[in-house]
Each structure stands twice: as C-alpha cells, then as structure tokens.
C-alpha cells in the first residue's frame, strides 16, 4: 500500500492535500472527536457551543478563557505530516494545502500555499474599527482588560477564526474548490469529515487517486482509491524520508 502511494506521488505533479485536526494531534494539539479529543474532556459546555458566534458575543470573557486554555498551543511544532507537505510543494508535486485547522503549523513547516478554511489563531481584528493584532498583543491586552481584549477604540478584539454559526470566507472556499477540481491526486487526512461545508469539498475531486488516511472510519472510506485506516505518523514518516532524499 505504501509503495502504491509513493508511486502515485512520483507520477503526480498536481497533488492537493485536504486535512483536519488529526494532522496536528501528533504535534500535541488535541482534535475534537477522538477519545482524547476536546469533546471527551468533560467540559460543562460543549466546545462547539463555546466556540460559536453567539457565545463569543454574549460571554466574551468565558470564550477567551476556554480559547486560551484549549485552542492555543505555544509549544506545538510542525510534525512529519506538515514537513512532508512543505517538501512535496518545494519539489513541485503539491499545489495546495487546504486545512480546517487554525493552528498555523503548515506555514511554520514552510508550506506556501495554505488555504485556511476556518481562519487562524495567529491573527485578530477589532470588531469595530477592523484594526489587526497578533496573538502576543491580544494576550497582553486581555490581561489588562479583565479577560476581554479590547482595541484602543474600545471595540472587542476577535480571533480571525470562523466560529460555529459563521460562514466560511467565500473566496477561500472557491479557491479550495478550484484546486480540488483540478487535482490529479487528492490526499485527505486527519479529518472526521463531518463538519460542513468543509467536508463536502471532497465531492469536487474528479480524479481516480483519492487517498484517505485517518485513524478512525469516515463516511468517505468507500470512495477512497487508497485507504489507510491508520495514524498519520507510520504512513508519512517513510514518505518524508523518501521524498527528502
Ligand atoms: P475532528 O476532531 O472532527 O476529527 C479528527 C479526525 O482525525 C478523527 O477522525 C480522528 O480519528 C483523526 N485523527 C486523530 N489523530 C490522528 C492521527 N494522528 N492520524 C490520523 N488520523 C487522526 O476534526 P476535524 O474533522 O478537523 O473537524 C473539527 C473542527 O475543529 C475543525 O473545523 C477545526 O477547525 C477545529 N479544530 C482545529 C484544531 C487545530 O487547529 N489543530 C484542533 C481541534 C479542532
Ligand atoms: Zn478598534
């Protein structure tokens, strides 16, 4: 199976990768739906509710408390999957990484073309005057203003992240559709494929090299041309060695 995947990558020059939270669990960032994911941590309020548009507006201090505790991982670094994708782009095989993640690890690994469907925890803006901020600044400000980071204009500062109840950036989504429709090979990994509209992107792929790598079963398993029901590490590490040589 691994040999088949290597062969396909060697033959390909228009690979697109589509991933989710499972891509970063090996960097120490929990996903939502695994046994050790955020949904199992016995939070009183489900993460989906805390990370929603309405909750942000109505309980901003509580939102940020959860957000800084569970969504920001200062020590997390790129893992073999992030590094492999950056390398495949560098050698002209991969055209784009499309991610549901908000952790910025693909860019940290050196990937250039990254479409962040759900935004990023690395950038922030004022909901009143649209001024932009980085994470260290927002953290500092939050400490001074009772947990709710505020702009100099008095407006609330919001992460540049798509919260539940908000719609995705149409331009980013369109670009993702373009890349997937044109891809000769689509690698989908580390995503439960249950969060829409992101998950529906797979339907735009028209080729015959759909590779699916996921630790648990997904409703797209039957559609895969090559299925690894496995963690990413054991699949990706040999690939990284092969394509870095
Ligand atoms: P999810 O939690 O619903 O699914 C993750 C999937 O990855 C699961 O099916 C799990 O079995 C699989 N998985 C976990 N570790 C794996 C590994 N090492 N190798 C292979 N597979 C592995 O995540 P999702 O589908 O991305 O959707 C949840 C939403 O949560 C996303 O919209 C995302 O924005 C957000 N989120 C992001 C981060 C992040 O930025 N790192 C973390 C948690 C949640
Ligand atoms: Zn402002």
Short mmCIF file of N, CA and C in Angstrom, two decimals, residues 5-6 15 24 83-84 104 107 192 217 220 245:
data_model
loop_
_atom_site.label_atom_id
_atom_site.label_comp_id
_atom_site.label_asym_id
_atom_site.label_seq_id
_atom_site.Cartn_x
_atom_site.Cartn_y
_atom_site.Cartn_z
N UNK A 5 1.34 4.30 -2.81
CA UNK A 5 1.24 5.73 -2.53
C UNK A 5 2.49 6.47 -3.03
N UNK A 6 3.66 5.89 -2.77
CA UNK A 6 4.91 6.51 -3.23
C UNK A 6 4.91 6.62 -4.76
N UNK A 15 -0.80 17.52 -6.84
CA UNK A 15 -1.41 16.93 -5.64
C UNK A 15 -2.03 18.05 -4.81
N UNK A 24 -2.68 17.54 13.31
CA UNK A 24 -1.89 18.20 14.35
C UNK A 24 -1.88 17.45 15.69
N UNK A 83 5.75 18.66 7.59
CA UNK A 83 7.05 18.76 6.89
C UNK A 83 7.00 18.10 5.51
N UNK A 84 6.31 16.94 5.43
CA UNK A 84 6.20 16.25 4.14
C UNK A 84 5.48 17.14 3.13
N UNK A 104 -1.85 27.19 12.39
CA UNK A 104 -0.73 27.82 11.67
C UNK A 104 0.50 26.94 11.49
N UNK A 107 2.24 26.63 7.83
CA UNK A 107 3.13 27.75 7.49
C UNK A 107 4.44 27.63 8.25
N UNK A 192 -12.53 13.98 10.42
CA UNK A 192 -13.68 13.09 10.57
C UNK A 192 -14.68 13.31 9.44
N UNK A 217 -12.81 5.46 11.23
CA UNK A 217 -13.57 5.35 9.98
C UNK A 217 -14.28 6.66 9.64
N UNK A 220 -16.49 8.56 4.03
CA UNK A 220 -15.91 8.61 2.69
C UNK A 220 -14.98 7.41 2.42
N UNK A 245 15.12 12.73 0.34
CA UNK A 245 16.45 12.19 -0.02
C UNK A 245 16.97 12.81 -1.31
#
